[in-house]
Amino acid sequence: MARLVNLALARTDRFGAIIAIIGTTLSFAAPLWIFVIAVTMVVIGFFVVHAAASGAVAKRAHTNAMPVGSASAAYLFSYYLGSSVFGTTAGTAWHAGGWNGVAWMNLALLVVCLSIAILIRIRAREPAQLVP
């Protein structure tokens, strides 16, 4: 059971991003009940990714003997900076294309998020290289 839990936790970031991508894709549907489910999926996916990322930052900082508080502060600073920038950009997307504009922007950001999560996992599997 412990292996199963560890396996699920190791994929949490990617799983959350995929849930949010599916939810955003479903949000293009017209019926209100599908839209409500879609937005719920986006919110759940977002919070799963955010929780996994903040936990991973602390774990990596501790593993690399770096100050965990500083690493967490840098993560939160980046989180709120991105929220401010892309929150403002979402207003521009809304003005340009309504909900579809916002959803397309969200999909693009989620694909970037998923790509970064995959790249981090690939790099974590590579053997460490000594720097001369």
JSON list of C-alpha atoms in Angstrom, two decimals:
[
{"chain": "A", "resi": 1, "resn": "MET", "atom": "CA", "xyz": [0.00, 0.00, 0.00]},
{"chain": "A", "resi": 2, "resn": "ALA", "atom": "CA", "xyz": [2.86, 2.37, 0.80]},
{"chain": "A", "resi": 3, "resn": "ARG", "atom": "CA", "xyz": [4.29, 1.88, -2.70]},
{"chain": "A", "resi": 4, "resn": "LEU", "atom": "CA", "xyz": [0.91, 2.70, -4.21]},
{"chain": "A", "resi": 5, "resn": "VAL", "atom": "CA", "xyz": [0.63, 5.88, -2.14]},
{"chain": "A", "resi": 6, "resn": "ASN", "atom": "CA", "xyz": [4.21, 6.92, -3.05]},
{"chain": "A", "resi": 7, "resn": "LEU", "atom": "CA", "xyz": [3.48, 6.26, -6.73]},
{"chain": "A", "resi": 8, "resn": "ALA", "atom": "CA", "xyz": [0.33, 8.38, -6.60]},
{"chain": "A", "resi": 9, "resn": "LEU", "atom": "CA", "xyz": [2.11, 11.23, -4.79]},
{"chain": "A", "resi": 10, "resn": "ALA", "atom": "CA", "xyz": [4.98, 11.16, -7.29]},
{"chain": "A", "resi": 11, "resn": "ARG", "atom": "CA", "xyz": [2.52, 11.89, -10.09]},
{"chain": "A", "resi": 12, "resn": "THR", "atom": "CA", "xyz": [0.32, 14.38, -8.23]},
{"chain": "A", "resi": 13, "resn": "ASP", "atom": "CA", "xyz": [1.54, 17.46, -10.10]},
{"chain": "A", "resi": 14, "resn": "ARG", "atom": "CA", "xyz": [0.93, 15.93, -13.51]},
{"chain": "A", "resi": 15, "resn": "PHE", "atom": "CA", "xyz": [-2.39, 14.44, -12.45]},
{"chain": "A", "resi": 16, "resn": "GLY", "atom": "CA", "xyz": [-3.60, 17.82, -11.19]},
{"chain": "A", "resi": 17, "resn": "ALA", "atom": "CA", "xyz": [-2.57, 19.57, -14.40]},
{"chain": "A", "resi": 18, "resn": "ILE", "atom": "CA", "xyz": [-4.37, 16.95, -16.51]},
{"chain": "A", "resi": 19, "resn": "ILE", "atom": "CA", "xyz": [-7.55, 17.31, -14.41]},
{"chain": "A", "resi": 20, "resn": "ALA", "atom": "CA", "xyz": [-7.41, 21.09, -14.91]},
{"chain": "A", "resi": 21, "resn": "ILE", "atom": "CA", "xyz": [-6.80, 20.69, -18.67]},
{"chain": "A", "resi": 22, "resn": "ILE", "atom": "CA", "xyz": [-9.80, 18.37, -18.98]},
{"chain": "A", "resi": 23, "resn": "GLY", "atom": "CA", "xyz": [-11.91, 20.80, -16.96]},
{"chain": "A", "resi": 24, "resn": "THR", "atom": "CA", "xyz": [-10.86, 23.77, -19.06]},
{"chain": "A", "resi": 25, "resn": "THR", "atom": "CA", "xyz": [-11.62, 21.83, -22.24]},
{"chain": "A", "resi": 26, "resn": "LEU", "atom": "CA", "xyz": [-15.06, 20.90, -20.91]},
{"chain": "A", "resi": 27, "resn": "SER", "atom": "CA", "xyz": [-15.75, 24.56, -20.10]},
{"chain": "A", "resi": 28, "resn": "PHE", "atom": "CA", "xyz": [-16.23, 25.25, -23.82]},
{"chain": "A", "resi": 29, "resn": "ALA", "atom": "CA", "xyz": [-19.48, 23.23, -23.65]},
{"chain": "A", "resi": 30, "resn": "ALA", "atom": "CA", "xyz": [-22.73, 25.19, -23.64]},
{"chain": "A", "resi": 31, "resn": "PRO", "atom": "CA", "xyz": [-24.87, 23.51, -20.94]},
{"chain": "A", "resi": 32, "resn": "LEU", "atom": "CA", "xyz": [-24.50, 25.22, -17.56]},
{"chain": "A", "resi": 33, "resn": "TRP", "atom": "CA", "xyz": [-24.30, 21.94, -15.62]},
{"chain": "A", "resi": 34, "resn": "ILE", "atom": "CA", "xyz": [-21.25, 20.86, -17.68]},
{"chain": "A", "resi": 35, "resn": "PHE", "atom": "CA", "xyz": [-19.68, 24.28, -17.18]},
{"chain": "A", "resi": 36, "resn": "VAL", "atom": "CA", "xyz": [-20.10, 24.00, -13.40]},
{"chain": "A", "resi": 37, "resn": "ILE", "atom": "CA", "xyz": [-18.46, 20.56, -13.39]},
{"chain": "A", "resi": 38, "resn": "ALA", "atom": "CA", "xyz": [-15.69, 21.88, -15.65]},
{"chain": "A", "resi": 39, "resn": "VAL", "atom": "CA", "xyz": [-14.87, 24.84, -13.40]},
{"chain": "A", "resi": 40, "resn": "THR", "atom": "CA", "xyz": [-14.93, 22.54, -10.36]},
{"chain": "A", "resi": 41, "resn": "MET", "atom": "CA", "xyz": [-12.39, 20.29, -12.11]},
{"chain": "A", "resi": 42, "resn": "VAL", "atom": "CA", "xyz": [-10.18, 23.29, -12.90]},
{"chain": "A", "resi": 43, "resn": "VAL", "atom": "CA", "xyz": [-10.24, 24.42, -9.26]},
{"chain": "A", "resi": 44, "resn": "ILE", "atom": "CA", "xyz": [-9.47, 20.91, -7.96]},
{"chain": "A", "resi": 45, "resn": "GLY", "atom": "CA", "xyz": [-6.66, 20.47, -10.51]},
{"chain": "A", "resi": 46, "resn": "PHE", "atom": "CA", "xyz": [-5.21, 23.86, -9.65]},
{"chain": "A", "resi": 47, "resn": "PHE", "atom": "CA", "xyz": [-5.10, 23.21, -5.92]},
{"chain": "A", "resi": 48, "resn": "VAL", "atom": "CA", "xyz": [-3.60, 19.75, -6.44]},
{"chain": "A", "resi": 49, "resn": "VAL", "atom": "CA", "xyz": [-0.80, 21.26, -8.56]},
{"chain": "A", "resi": 50, "resn": "HIS", "atom": "CA", "xyz": [-0.25, 24.11, -6.11]},
{"chain": "A", "resi": 51, "resn": "ALA", "atom": "CA", "xyz": [-0.05, 21.77, -3.11]},
{"chain": "A", "resi": 52, "resn": "ALA", "atom": "CA", "xyz": [2.32, 19.41, -4.95]},
{"chain": "A", "resi": 53, "resn": "ALA", "atom": "CA", "xyz": [4.53, 22.28, -6.11]},
{"chain": "A", "resi": 54, "resn": "SER", "atom": "CA", "xyz": [4.81, 23.95, -2.71]},
{"chain": "A", "resi": 55, "resn": "GLY", "atom": "CA", "xyz": [5.62, 20.60, -1.10]},
{"chain": "A", "resi": 56, "resn": "ALA", "atom": "CA", "xyz": [8.20, 19.81, -3.78]},
{"chain": "A", "resi": 57, "resn": "VAL", "atom": "CA", "xyz": [9.93, 23.16, -3.26]},
{"chain": "A", "resi": 58, "resn": "ALA", "atom": "CA", "xyz": [10.35, 22.48, 0.45]},
{"chain": "A", "resi": 59, "resn": "LYS", "atom": "CA", "xyz": [11.52, 18.91, -0.18]},
{"chain": "A", "resi": 60, "resn": "ARG", "atom": "CA", "xyz": [14.07, 19.93, -2.83]},
{"chain": "A", "resi": 61, "resn": "ALA", "atom": "CA", "xyz": [15.40, 22.74, -0.65]},
{"chain": "A", "resi": 62, "resn": "HIS", "atom": "CA", "xyz": [15.82, 20.38, 2.31]},
{"chain": "A", "resi": 63, "resn": "THR", "atom": "CA", "xyz": [17.42, 17.69, 0.12]},
{"chain": "A", "resi": 64, "resn": "ASN", "atom": "CA", "xyz": [19.90, 20.21, -1.32]},
{"chain": "A", "resi": 65, "resn": "ALA", "atom": "CA", "xyz": [20.74, 21.72, 2.11]},
{"chain": "A", "resi": 66, "resn": "MET", "atom": "CA", "xyz": [19.22, 25.06, 1.19]},
{"chain": "A", "resi": 67, "resn": "PRO", "atom": "CA", "xyz": [17.09, 27.22, 3.50]},
{"chain": "A", "resi": 68, "resn": "VAL", "atom": "CA", "xyz": [13.54, 25.86, 3.21]},
{"chain": "A", "resi": 69, "resn": "GLY", "atom": "CA", "xyz": [11.98, 29.16, 4.28]},
{"chain": "A", "resi": 70, "resn": "SER", "atom": "CA", "xyz": [13.80, 31.07, 1.54]},
{"chain": "A", "resi": 71, "resn": "ALA", "atom": "CA", "xyz": [12.84, 28.52, -1.10]},
{"chain": "A", "resi": 72, "resn": "SER", "atom": "CA", "xyz": [9.20, 28.63, 0.00]},
{"chain": "A", "resi": 73, "resn": "ALA", "atom": "CA", "xyz": [9.26, 32.43, -0.01]},
{"chain": "A", "resi": 74, "resn": "ALA", "atom": "CA", "xyz": [10.67, 32.47, -3.55]},
{"chain": "A", "resi": 75, "resn": "TYR", "atom": "CA", "xyz": [7.95, 30.02, -4.65]},
{"chain": "A", "resi": 76, "resn": "LEU", "atom": "CA", "xyz": [5.19, 32.13, -3.10]},
{"chain": "A", "resi": 77, "resn": "PHE", "atom": "CA", "xyz": [6.63, 35.33, -4.58]},
{"chain": "A", "resi": 78, "resn": "SER", "atom": "CA", "xyz": [6.63, 33.70, -8.02]},
{"chain": "A", "resi": 79, "resn": "TYR", "atom": "CA", "xyz": [3.12, 32.34, -7.43]},
{"chain": "A", "resi": 80, "resn": "TYR", "atom": "CA", "xyz": [1.68, 35.75, -6.59]},
{"chain": "A", "resi": 81, "resn": "LEU", "atom": "CA", "xyz": [3.64, 37.51, -9.34]},
{"chain": "A", "resi": 82, "resn": "GLY", "atom": "CA", "xyz": [2.29, 35.05, -11.90]},
{"chain": "A", "resi": 83, "resn": "SER", "atom": "CA", "xyz": [-1.19, 35.43, -10.47]},
{"chain": "A", "resi": 84, "resn": "SER", "atom": "CA", "xyz": [-1.01, 39.19, -10.85]},
{"chain": "A", "resi": 85, "resn": "VAL", "atom": "CA", "xyz": [0.43, 39.13, -14.36]},
{"chain": "A", "resi": 86, "resn": "PHE", "atom": "CA", "xyz": [-1.84, 36.43, -15.76]},
{"chain": "A", "resi": 87, "resn": "GLY", "atom": "CA", "xyz": [-4.86, 37.67, -13.84]},
{"chain": "A", "resi": 88, "resn": "THR", "atom": "CA", "xyz": [-4.45, 40.98, -15.65]},
{"chain": "A", "resi": 89, "resn": "THR", "atom": "CA", "xyz": [-3.82, 39.17, -18.92]},
{"chain": "A", "resi": 90, "resn": "ALA", "atom": "CA", "xyz": [-7.05, 37.20, -18.38]},
{"chain": "A", "resi": 91, "resn": "GLY", "atom": "CA", "xyz": [-8.92, 40.53, -18.38]},
{"chain": "A", "resi": 92, "resn": "THR", "atom": "CA", "xyz": [-7.43, 41.32, -21.76]},
{"chain": "A", "resi": 93, "resn": "ALA", "atom": "CA", "xyz": [-8.31, 37.82, -23.00]},
{"chain": "A", "resi": 94, "resn": "TRP", "atom": "CA", "xyz": [-11.88, 38.30, -21.74]},
{"chain": "A", "resi": 95, "resn": "HIS", "atom": "CA", "xyz": [-12.15, 41.62, -23.54]},
{"chain": "A", "resi": 96, "resn": "ALA", "atom": "CA", "xyz": [-10.82, 40.08, -26.76]},
{"chain": "A", "resi": 97, "resn": "GLY", "atom": "CA", "xyz": [-12.70, 36.77, -26.78]},
{"chain": "A", "resi": 98, "resn": "GLY", "atom": "CA", "xyz": [-15.01, 36.41, -23.80]},
{"chain": "A", "resi": 99, "resn": "TRP", "atom": "CA", "xyz": [-14.88, 33.10, -21.95]},
{"chain": "A", "resi": 100, "resn": "ASN", "atom": "CA", "xyz": [-13.29, 31.34, -24.93]},
{"chain": "A", "resi": 101, "resn": "GLY", "atom": "CA", "xyz": [-10.36, 33.76, -24.81]},
{"chain": "A", "resi": 102, "resn": "VAL", "atom": "CA", "xyz": [-9.83, 33.14, -21.10]},
{"chain": "A", "resi": 103, "resn": "ALA", "atom": "CA", "xyz": [-10.17, 29.36, -21.54]},
{"chain": "A", "resi": 104, "resn": "TRP", "atom": "CA", "xyz": [-7.61, 29.28, -24.38]},
{"chain": "A", "resi": 105, "resn": "MET", "atom": "CA", "xyz": [-5.18, 31.31, -22.28]},
{"chain": "A", "resi": 106, "resn": "ASN", "atom": "CA", "xyz": [-5.78, 28.94, -19.36]},
{"chain": "A", "resi": 107, "resn": "LEU", "atom": "CA", "xyz": [-5.16, 25.91, -21.59]},
{"chain": "A", "resi": 108, "resn": "ALA", "atom": "CA", "xyz": [-1.88, 27.39, -22.80]},
{"chain": "A", "resi": 109, "resn": "LEU", "atom": "CA", "xyz": [-0.72, 28.02, -19.22]},
{"chain": "A", "resi": 110, "resn": "LEU", "atom": "CA", "xyz": [-1.76, 24.52, -18.14]},
{"chain": "A", "resi": 111, "resn": "VAL", "atom": "CA", "xyz": [0.16, 22.93, -21.03]},
{"chain": "A", "resi": 112, "resn": "VAL", "atom": "CA", "xyz": [3.24, 24.90, -19.95]},
{"chain": "A", "resi": 113, "resn": "CYS", "atom": "CA", "xyz": [2.65, 23.74, -16.35]},
{"chain": "A", "resi": 114, "resn": "LEU", "atom": "CA", "xyz": [2.35, 20.09, -17.42]},
{"chain": "A", "resi": 115, "resn": "SER", "atom": "CA", "xyz": [5.45, 20.37, -19.61]},
{"chain": "A", "resi": 116, "resn": "ILE", "atom": "CA", "xyz": [7.50, 21.80, -16.75]},
{"chain": "A", "resi": 117, "resn": "ALA", "atom": "CA", "xyz": [6.29, 19.05, -14.40]},
{"chain": "A", "resi": 118, "resn": "ILE", "atom": "CA", "xyz": [7.30, 16.40, -16.93]},
{"chain": "A", "resi": 119, "resn": "LEU", "atom": "CA", "xyz": [10.71, 18.00, -17.51]},
{"chain": "A", "resi": 120, "resn": "ILE", "atom": "CA", "xyz": [11.37, 18.20, -13.77]},
{"chain": "A", "resi": 121, "resn": "ARG", "atom": "CA", "xyz": [10.57, 14.50, -13.38]},
{"chain": "A", "resi": 122, "resn": "ILE", "atom": "CA", "xyz": [12.82, 13.60, -16.33]},
{"chain": "A", "resi": 123, "resn": "ARG", "atom": "CA", "xyz": [15.70, 15.66, -14.90]},
{"chain": "A", "resi": 124, "resn": "ALA", "atom": "CA", "xyz": [15.22, 14.08, -11.48]},
{"chain": "A", "resi": 125, "resn": "ARG", "atom": "CA", "xyz": [15.80, 10.64, -13.01]},
{"chain": "A", "resi": 126, "resn": "GLU", "atom": "CA", "xyz": [19.05, 11.65, -14.73]},
{"chain": "A", "resi": 127, "resn": "PRO", "atom": "CA", "xyz": [22.23, 10.82, -12.85]},
{"chain": "A", "resi": 128, "resn": "ALA", "atom": "CA", "xyz": [23.86, 13.77, -11.14]},
{"chain": "A", "resi": 129, "resn": "GLN", "atom": "CA", "xyz": [26.80, 15.26, -13.02]},
{"chain": "A", "resi": 130, "resn": "LEU", "atom": "CA", "xyz": [29.85, 16.56, -11.26]},
{"chain": "A", "resi": 131, "resn": "VAL", "atom": "CA", "xyz": [30.76, 20.13, -12.04]},
{"chain": "A", "resi": 132, "resn": "PRO", "atom": "CA", "xyz": [34.51, 20.59, -12.54]}
]
